[in-house]
Coordinates of C-alpha atoms in Angstrom, one line a residue:
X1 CA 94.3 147.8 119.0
X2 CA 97.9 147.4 118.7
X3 CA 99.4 146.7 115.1
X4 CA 100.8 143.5 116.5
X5 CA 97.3 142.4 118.2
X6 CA 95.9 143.4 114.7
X7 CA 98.4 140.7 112.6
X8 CA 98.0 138.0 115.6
X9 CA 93.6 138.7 114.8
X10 CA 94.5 138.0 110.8
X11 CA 96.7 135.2 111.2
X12 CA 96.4 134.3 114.5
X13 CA 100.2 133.9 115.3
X14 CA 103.4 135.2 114.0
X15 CA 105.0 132.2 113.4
X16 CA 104.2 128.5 112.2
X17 CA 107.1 126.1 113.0
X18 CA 106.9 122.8 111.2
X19 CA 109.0 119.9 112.3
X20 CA 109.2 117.2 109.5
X21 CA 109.2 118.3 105.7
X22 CA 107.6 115.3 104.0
X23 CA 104.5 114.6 102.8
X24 CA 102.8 116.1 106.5
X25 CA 105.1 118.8 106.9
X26 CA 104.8 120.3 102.8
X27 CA 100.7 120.2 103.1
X28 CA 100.6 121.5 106.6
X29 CA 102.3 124.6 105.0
X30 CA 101.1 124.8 101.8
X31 CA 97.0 124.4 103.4
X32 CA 98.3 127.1 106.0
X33 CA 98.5 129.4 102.7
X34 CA 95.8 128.1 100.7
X35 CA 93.5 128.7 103.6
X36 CA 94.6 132.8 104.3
X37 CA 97.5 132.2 107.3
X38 CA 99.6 135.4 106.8
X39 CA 102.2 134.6 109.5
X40 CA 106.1 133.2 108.8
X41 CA 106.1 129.5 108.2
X42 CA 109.1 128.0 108.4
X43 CA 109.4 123.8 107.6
X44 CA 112.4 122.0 109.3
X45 CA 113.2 119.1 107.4
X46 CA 116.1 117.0 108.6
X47 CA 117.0 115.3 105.1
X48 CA 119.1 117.8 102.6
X49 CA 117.2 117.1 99.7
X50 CA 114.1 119.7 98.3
X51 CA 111.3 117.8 100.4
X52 CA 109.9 114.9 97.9
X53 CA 107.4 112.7 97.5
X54 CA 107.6 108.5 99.3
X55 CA 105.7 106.3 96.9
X56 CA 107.7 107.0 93.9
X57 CA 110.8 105.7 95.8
X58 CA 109.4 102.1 95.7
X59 CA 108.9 102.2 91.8
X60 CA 109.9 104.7 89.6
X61 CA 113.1 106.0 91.5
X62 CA 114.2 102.9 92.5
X63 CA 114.0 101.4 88.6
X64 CA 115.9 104.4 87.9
X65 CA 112.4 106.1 85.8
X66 CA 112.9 108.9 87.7
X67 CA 115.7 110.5 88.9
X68 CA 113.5 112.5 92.2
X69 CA 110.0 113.0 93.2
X70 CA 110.1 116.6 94.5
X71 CA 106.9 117.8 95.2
X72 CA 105.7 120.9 92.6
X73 CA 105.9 123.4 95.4
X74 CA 107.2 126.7 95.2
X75 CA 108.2 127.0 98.5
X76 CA 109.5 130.9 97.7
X77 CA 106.0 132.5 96.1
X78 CA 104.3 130.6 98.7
X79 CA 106.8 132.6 101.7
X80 CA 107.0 129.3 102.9
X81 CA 110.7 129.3 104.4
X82 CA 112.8 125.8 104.2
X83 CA 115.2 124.6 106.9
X84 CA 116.5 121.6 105.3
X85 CA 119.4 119.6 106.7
X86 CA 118.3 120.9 110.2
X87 CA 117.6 117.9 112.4
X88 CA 115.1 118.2 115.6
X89 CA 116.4 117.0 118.8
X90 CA 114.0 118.3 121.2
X91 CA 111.3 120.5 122.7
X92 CA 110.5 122.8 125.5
X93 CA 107.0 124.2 125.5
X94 CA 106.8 126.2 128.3
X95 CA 109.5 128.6 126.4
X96 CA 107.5 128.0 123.2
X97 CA 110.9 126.7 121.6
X98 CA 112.3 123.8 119.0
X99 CA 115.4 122.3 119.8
X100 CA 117.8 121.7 116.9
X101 CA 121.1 121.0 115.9
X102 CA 121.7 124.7 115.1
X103 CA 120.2 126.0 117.7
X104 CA 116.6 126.8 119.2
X105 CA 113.4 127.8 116.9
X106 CA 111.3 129.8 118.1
X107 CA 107.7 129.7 117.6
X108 CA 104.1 130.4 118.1
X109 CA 102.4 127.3 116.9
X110 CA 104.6 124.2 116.6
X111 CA 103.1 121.5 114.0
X112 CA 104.9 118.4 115.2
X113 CA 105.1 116.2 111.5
X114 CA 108.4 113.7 111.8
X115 CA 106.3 110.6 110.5
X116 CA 108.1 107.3 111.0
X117 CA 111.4 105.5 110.6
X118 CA 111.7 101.6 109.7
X119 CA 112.4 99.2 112.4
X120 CA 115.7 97.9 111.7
X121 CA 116.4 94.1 111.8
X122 CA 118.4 93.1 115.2
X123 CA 122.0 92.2 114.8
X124 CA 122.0 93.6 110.7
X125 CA 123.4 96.9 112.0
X126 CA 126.6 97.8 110.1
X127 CA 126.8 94.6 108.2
X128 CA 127.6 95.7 104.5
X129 CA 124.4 94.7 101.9
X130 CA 121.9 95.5 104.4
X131 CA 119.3 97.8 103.2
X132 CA 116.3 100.1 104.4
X133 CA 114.1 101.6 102.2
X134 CA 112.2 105.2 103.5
X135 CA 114.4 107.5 102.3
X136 CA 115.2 108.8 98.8
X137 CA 119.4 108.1 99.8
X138 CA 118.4 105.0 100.7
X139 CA 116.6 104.6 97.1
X140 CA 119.3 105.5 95.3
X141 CA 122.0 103.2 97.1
X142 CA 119.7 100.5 96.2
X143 CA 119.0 101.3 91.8
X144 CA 122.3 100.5 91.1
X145 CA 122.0 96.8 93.3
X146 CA 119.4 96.4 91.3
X147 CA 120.9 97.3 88.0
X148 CA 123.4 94.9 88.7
X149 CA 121.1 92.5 89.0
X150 CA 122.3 90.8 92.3
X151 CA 120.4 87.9 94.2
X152 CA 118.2 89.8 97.0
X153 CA 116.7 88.7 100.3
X154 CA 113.7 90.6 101.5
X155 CA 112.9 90.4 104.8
X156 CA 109.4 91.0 105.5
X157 CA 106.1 90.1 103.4
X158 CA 104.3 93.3 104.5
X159 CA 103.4 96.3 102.1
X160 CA 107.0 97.4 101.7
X161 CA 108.6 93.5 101.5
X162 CA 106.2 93.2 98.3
X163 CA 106.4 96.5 96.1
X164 CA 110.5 96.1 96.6
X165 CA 110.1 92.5 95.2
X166 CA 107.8 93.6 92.5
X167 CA 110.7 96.1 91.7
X168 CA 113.4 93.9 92.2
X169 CA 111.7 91.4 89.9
X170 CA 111.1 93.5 87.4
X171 CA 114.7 94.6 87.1
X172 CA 115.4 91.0 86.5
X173 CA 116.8 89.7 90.0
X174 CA 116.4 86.7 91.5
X175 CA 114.3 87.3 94.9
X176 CA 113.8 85.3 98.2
X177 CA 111.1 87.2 100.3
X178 CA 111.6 85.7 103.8
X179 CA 108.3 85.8 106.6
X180 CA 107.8 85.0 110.2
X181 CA 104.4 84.9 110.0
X182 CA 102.7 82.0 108.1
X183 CA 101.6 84.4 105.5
X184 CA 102.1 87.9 104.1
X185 CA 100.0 91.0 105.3
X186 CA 100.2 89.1 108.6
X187 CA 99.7 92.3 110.5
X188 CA 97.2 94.2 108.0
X189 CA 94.7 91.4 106.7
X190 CA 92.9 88.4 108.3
X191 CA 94.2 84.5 107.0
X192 CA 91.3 83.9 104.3
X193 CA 92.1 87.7 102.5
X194 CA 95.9 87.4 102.5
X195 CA 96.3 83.6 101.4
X196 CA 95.2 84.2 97.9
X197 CA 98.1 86.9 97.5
X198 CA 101.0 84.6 98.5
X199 CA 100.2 83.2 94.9
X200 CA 101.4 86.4 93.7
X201 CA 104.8 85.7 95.0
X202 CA 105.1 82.3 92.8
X203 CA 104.0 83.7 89.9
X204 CA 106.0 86.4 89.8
X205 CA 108.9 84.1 89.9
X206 CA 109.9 85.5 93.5
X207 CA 110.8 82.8 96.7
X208 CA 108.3 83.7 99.5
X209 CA 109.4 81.5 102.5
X210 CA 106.6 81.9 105.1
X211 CA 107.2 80.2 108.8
X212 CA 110.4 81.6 108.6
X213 CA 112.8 83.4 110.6
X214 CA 116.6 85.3 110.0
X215 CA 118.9 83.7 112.5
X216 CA 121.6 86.0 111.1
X217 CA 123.0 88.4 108.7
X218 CA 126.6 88.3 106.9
X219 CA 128.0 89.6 104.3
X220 CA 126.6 88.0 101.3
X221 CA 124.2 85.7 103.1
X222 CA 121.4 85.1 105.1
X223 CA 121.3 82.2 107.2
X224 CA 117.4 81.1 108.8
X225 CA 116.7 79.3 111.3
X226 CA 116.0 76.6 109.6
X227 CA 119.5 76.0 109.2
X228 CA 119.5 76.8 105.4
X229 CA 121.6 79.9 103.9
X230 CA 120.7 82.1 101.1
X231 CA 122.8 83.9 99.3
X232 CA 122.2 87.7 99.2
X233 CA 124.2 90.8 97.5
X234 CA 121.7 92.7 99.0
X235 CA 119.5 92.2 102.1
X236 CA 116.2 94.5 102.2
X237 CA 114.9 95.0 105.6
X238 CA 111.0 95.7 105.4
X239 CA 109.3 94.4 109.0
X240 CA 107.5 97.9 110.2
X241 CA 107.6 100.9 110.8
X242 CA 107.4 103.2 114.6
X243 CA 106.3 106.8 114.9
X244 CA 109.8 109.2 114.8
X245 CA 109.0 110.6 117.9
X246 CA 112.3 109.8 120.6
X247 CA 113.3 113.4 120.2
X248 CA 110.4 113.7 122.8
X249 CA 111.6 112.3 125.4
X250 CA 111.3 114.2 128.5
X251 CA 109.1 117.0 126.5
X252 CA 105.6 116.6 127.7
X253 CA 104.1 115.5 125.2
X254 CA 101.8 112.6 125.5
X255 CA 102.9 109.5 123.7
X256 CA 100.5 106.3 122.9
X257 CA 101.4 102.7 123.4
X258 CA 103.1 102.5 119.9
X259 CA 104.7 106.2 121.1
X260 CA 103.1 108.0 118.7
X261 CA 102.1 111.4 119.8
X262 CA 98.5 111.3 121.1
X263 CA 96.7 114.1 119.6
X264 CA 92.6 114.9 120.3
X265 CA 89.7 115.2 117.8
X266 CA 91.5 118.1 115.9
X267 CA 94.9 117.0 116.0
X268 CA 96.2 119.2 119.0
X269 CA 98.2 117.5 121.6
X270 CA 98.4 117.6 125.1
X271 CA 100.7 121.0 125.3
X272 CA 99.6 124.6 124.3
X273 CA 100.3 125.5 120.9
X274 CA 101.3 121.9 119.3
X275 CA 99.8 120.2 116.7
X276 CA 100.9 117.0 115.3
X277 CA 100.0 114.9 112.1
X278 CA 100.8 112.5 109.8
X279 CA 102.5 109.1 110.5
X280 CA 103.8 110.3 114.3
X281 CA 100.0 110.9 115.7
X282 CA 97.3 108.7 116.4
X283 CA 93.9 110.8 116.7
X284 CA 90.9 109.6 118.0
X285 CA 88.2 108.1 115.6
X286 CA 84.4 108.2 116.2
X287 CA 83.6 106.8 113.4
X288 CA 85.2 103.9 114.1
X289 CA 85.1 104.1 118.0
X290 CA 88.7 104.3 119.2
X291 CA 91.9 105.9 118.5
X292 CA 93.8 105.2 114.6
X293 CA 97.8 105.4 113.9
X294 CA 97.4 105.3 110.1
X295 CA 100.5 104.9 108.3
X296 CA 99.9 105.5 104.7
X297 CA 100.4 108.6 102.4
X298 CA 96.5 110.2 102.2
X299 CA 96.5 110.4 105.7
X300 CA 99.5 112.8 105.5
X301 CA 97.7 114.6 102.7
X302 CA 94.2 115.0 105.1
X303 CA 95.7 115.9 108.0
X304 CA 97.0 119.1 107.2
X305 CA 93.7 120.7 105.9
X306 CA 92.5 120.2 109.5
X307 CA 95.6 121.2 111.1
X308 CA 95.7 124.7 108.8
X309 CA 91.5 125.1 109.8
X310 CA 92.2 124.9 113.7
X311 CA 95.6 126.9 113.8
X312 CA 93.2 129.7 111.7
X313 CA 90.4 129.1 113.9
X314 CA 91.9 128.8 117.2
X315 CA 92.7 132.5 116.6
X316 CA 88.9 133.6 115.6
X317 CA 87.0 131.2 118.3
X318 CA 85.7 129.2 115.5
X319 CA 84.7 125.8 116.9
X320 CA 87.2 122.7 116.4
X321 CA 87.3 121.2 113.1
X322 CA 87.3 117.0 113.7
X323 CA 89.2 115.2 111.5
X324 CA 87.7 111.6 111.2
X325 CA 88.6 110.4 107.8
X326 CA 88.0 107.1 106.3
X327 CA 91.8 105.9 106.0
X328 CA 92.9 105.2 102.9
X329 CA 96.0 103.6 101.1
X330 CA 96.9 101.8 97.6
X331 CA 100.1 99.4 96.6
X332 CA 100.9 98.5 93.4
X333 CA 103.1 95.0 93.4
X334 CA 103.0 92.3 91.4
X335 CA 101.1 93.8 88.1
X336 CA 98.4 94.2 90.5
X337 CA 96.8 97.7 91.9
X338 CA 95.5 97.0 95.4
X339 CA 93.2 99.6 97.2
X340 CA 91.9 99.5 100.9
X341 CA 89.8 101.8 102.5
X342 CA 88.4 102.1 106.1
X343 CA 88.8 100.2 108.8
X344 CA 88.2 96.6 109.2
X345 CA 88.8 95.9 113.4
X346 CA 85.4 95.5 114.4
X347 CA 83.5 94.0 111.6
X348 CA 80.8 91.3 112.1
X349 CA 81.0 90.1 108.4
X350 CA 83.2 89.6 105.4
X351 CA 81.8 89.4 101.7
X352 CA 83.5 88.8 98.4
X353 CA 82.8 90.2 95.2
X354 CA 84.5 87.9 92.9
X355 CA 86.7 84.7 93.1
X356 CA 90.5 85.2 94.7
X357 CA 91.9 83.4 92.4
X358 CA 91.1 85.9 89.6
X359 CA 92.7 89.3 88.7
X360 CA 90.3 91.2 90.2
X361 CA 88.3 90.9 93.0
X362 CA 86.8 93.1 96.6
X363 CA 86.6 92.0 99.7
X364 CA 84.0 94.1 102.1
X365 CA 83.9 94.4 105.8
X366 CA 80.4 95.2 107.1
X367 CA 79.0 95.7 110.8
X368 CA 75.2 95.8 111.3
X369 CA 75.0 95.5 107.3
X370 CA 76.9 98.7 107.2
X371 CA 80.3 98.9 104.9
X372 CA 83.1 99.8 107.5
X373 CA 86.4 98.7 105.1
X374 CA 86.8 97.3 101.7
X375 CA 90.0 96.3 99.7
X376 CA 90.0 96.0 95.7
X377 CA 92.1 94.4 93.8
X378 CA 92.0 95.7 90.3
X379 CA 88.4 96.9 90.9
X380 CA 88.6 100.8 91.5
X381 CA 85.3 101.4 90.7
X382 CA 84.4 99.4 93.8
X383 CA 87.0 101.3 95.9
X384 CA 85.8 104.6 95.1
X385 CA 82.1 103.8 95.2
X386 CA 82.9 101.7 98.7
X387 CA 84.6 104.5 100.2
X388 CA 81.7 107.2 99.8
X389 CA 79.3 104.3 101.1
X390 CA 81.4 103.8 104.2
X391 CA 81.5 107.8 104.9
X392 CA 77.7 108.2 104.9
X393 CA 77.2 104.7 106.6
X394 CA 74.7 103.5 104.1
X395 CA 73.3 100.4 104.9
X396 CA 73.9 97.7 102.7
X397 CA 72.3 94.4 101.4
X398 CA 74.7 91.8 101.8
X399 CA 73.0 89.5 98.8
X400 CA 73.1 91.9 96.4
X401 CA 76.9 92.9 97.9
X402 CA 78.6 90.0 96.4
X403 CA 76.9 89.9 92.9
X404 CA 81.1 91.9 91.1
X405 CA 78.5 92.7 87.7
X406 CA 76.4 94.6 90.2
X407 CA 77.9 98.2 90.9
X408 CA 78.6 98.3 94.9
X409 CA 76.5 101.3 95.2
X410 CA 73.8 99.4 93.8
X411 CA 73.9 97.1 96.6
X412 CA 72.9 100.1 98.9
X413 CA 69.3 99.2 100.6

């Protein structure tokens, strides 16, 4: 056997290529490492910066408590190279190569990791004020709005519209949250679980204006529909978020109805060689019978391990490693730390543990008297213990369910 056919065996390629250096792209190289991959890795990010960390952006940077969140990763010991600054712009499997602004990347195995970009609010484009929030630029172009304490318009009540009011709140600014829909989480959680956290608005002192549309952005103001015009030194856009996936265009790779990449049971997609992971992919679920595009943070920390285990075992004929978590994600906003886990589509029945109106409370999803989601607000105990019930499909009694002095595992029949 040749030496070369001898380092392929080990590692089973020469080269990893790794489009997308956040939170995806760091783990999919770092768990190529941990797990014995001996091959050149190479991470493209497109951002500058040392790759970082998301959450922190929404609190701690943007308050101006930190001045990064880098993730501890010593790229060098780990012979992990870094092509930062370098952005993707296409892809040509059948030559095995990466398109980029610098030229073409060669690889082996392509790990396609470019997560997702904020949908941007129609007509806002280039009007001065108007902010995004993903990236840690656009973090730091928005401390010093807040440090001056300047009347702020949020436009969306989703995940992102709330812990950026809970921020801007805190740093003492006056905040309008504005909302098509008639109530926040309109998109993530049924009427009778979100109403109760529109109260969270009210008391926080922040405007939340449900029903309620932007007609149009201008500098210093936000005029509604309505007719009525806010004033706003800064406009935060927070309505969504879409898989950063148009550099595909025309590559052959399969993309989904929300054009995310489509990738199979252990995160391969549809051409030789490519992996993808993260916030781009959707992957199908059998736990939950049909095909997830989960945009939160643990999903880009999972991932990888199962991306690392098939790249290693594709080499070896090891059988396919699924990946089928239990989706996971947290948000702290309004002195409150809310957790959900699962996946709440198809549920026949909804329980609470505790009253709403309290500080802490769960809300379960069950289906055949089997836990298939929960969210906790200020009740981790019930998160973590609902999350391990919903991975071994315990059944459940539903009368001893909703007893909050009764441990949730307790309620197991």
């Amino acid at each position: 056997m040749s030496e070369q056919r001898q380092e392929e065996g080990r590692s089973g390629t020469r080269r990893v290529v790794v489009a997308g250096a956040g939170m995806a792209g760091v783990q999919t190289a770092v768990a190529l490492r941990e797990q014995g991959f001996d091959g050149d890795v190479t991470l493209i990010g497109a951002e500058p910066h040392q790759p970082y960390d998301r959450p922190p952006l929404s609190k701690a940077v943007l308050l101006g408590k930190a001045e990064n969140s880098a993730f501890d990763v010593d790229f060098e010991a780990l012979g992990i190279r870094l092509e930062l600054g370098r952005e993707v712009l296409g892809l040509r499997g059948a030559d095995h190569e990466l398109d980029t602004e610098r030229g073409p990347v060669r690889y082996d195995v392509l790990v396609l990791a470019t997560g997702a970009e904020p949908v941007r609010l129609p007509g806002s484009e280039g009007v001065p004020g108007v902010h995004l929030l993903r990236t840690l630029d656009d973090a730091e172009r928005l401390r010093p709005v807040l440090a001056r304490q300047h009347d702020v318009v949020v436009v969306g009540a989703g995940w992102i519209g709330a812990e950026f009011a809970t921020a801007a709140r805190e740093a003492g600014c006056a905040v309008t949250v504005v909302e098509a829909a008639d109530r926040p989480l309109a998109g993530a959680l049924p009427p009778e679980v979100a109403a109760p956290m529109a109260v969270w608005y009210a008391d926080s002192g922040a405007d939340l204006r449900t029903h309620t549309r932007v007609a149009r952005v201008e500098p210093g103001a936000v005029l509604l529909d309505d007719g009525s015009r806010l004033p706003a030194g800064a406009v935060v856009v927070g309505i969504g978020a879409r898989p950063a996936t148009a550099w595909l265009a025309g590559s052959g790779v399969e993309l989904g109805v929300h054009h995310e990449i489509v990738a199979d049971a252990g995160l391969r997609t549809n051409l030789p060689d490519v992996y993808a992971v993260g916030d781009c992919a959707s992957f199908p679920s059998r736990r939950y019978g049909e095909r997830l595009l989960v945009h939160h943070w643990d999903n880009a920390l999972q991932g990888p391990r199962t991306v690392a285990a098939n790249i290693l075992g594709a080499a070896t004929g090891e059988p396919t490693v699924p990946y089928d978590p239990v989706p996971y994600f947290w948000s702290e906003q309004f002195g409150r730390f809310v957790q959900y886990a699962g996946h709440h589509a198809h549920a026949d029945a909804l329980l609470w543990r505790g009253e709403p109106s309290g500080a802490a409370w769960t809300v379960c999803w069950l289906r055949e008297d089997r836990l298939v989601a929960l969210l906790a607000v200020g009740r981790p105990r019930d998160l973590a213990q609902g999350r391990r019930l919903i991975e071994a499909g315990t059944p459940m009694n539903p009368r001893l369910l909703v007893d909050p002095a009764r441990p949730l595992k307790a309620a197991a029949a």
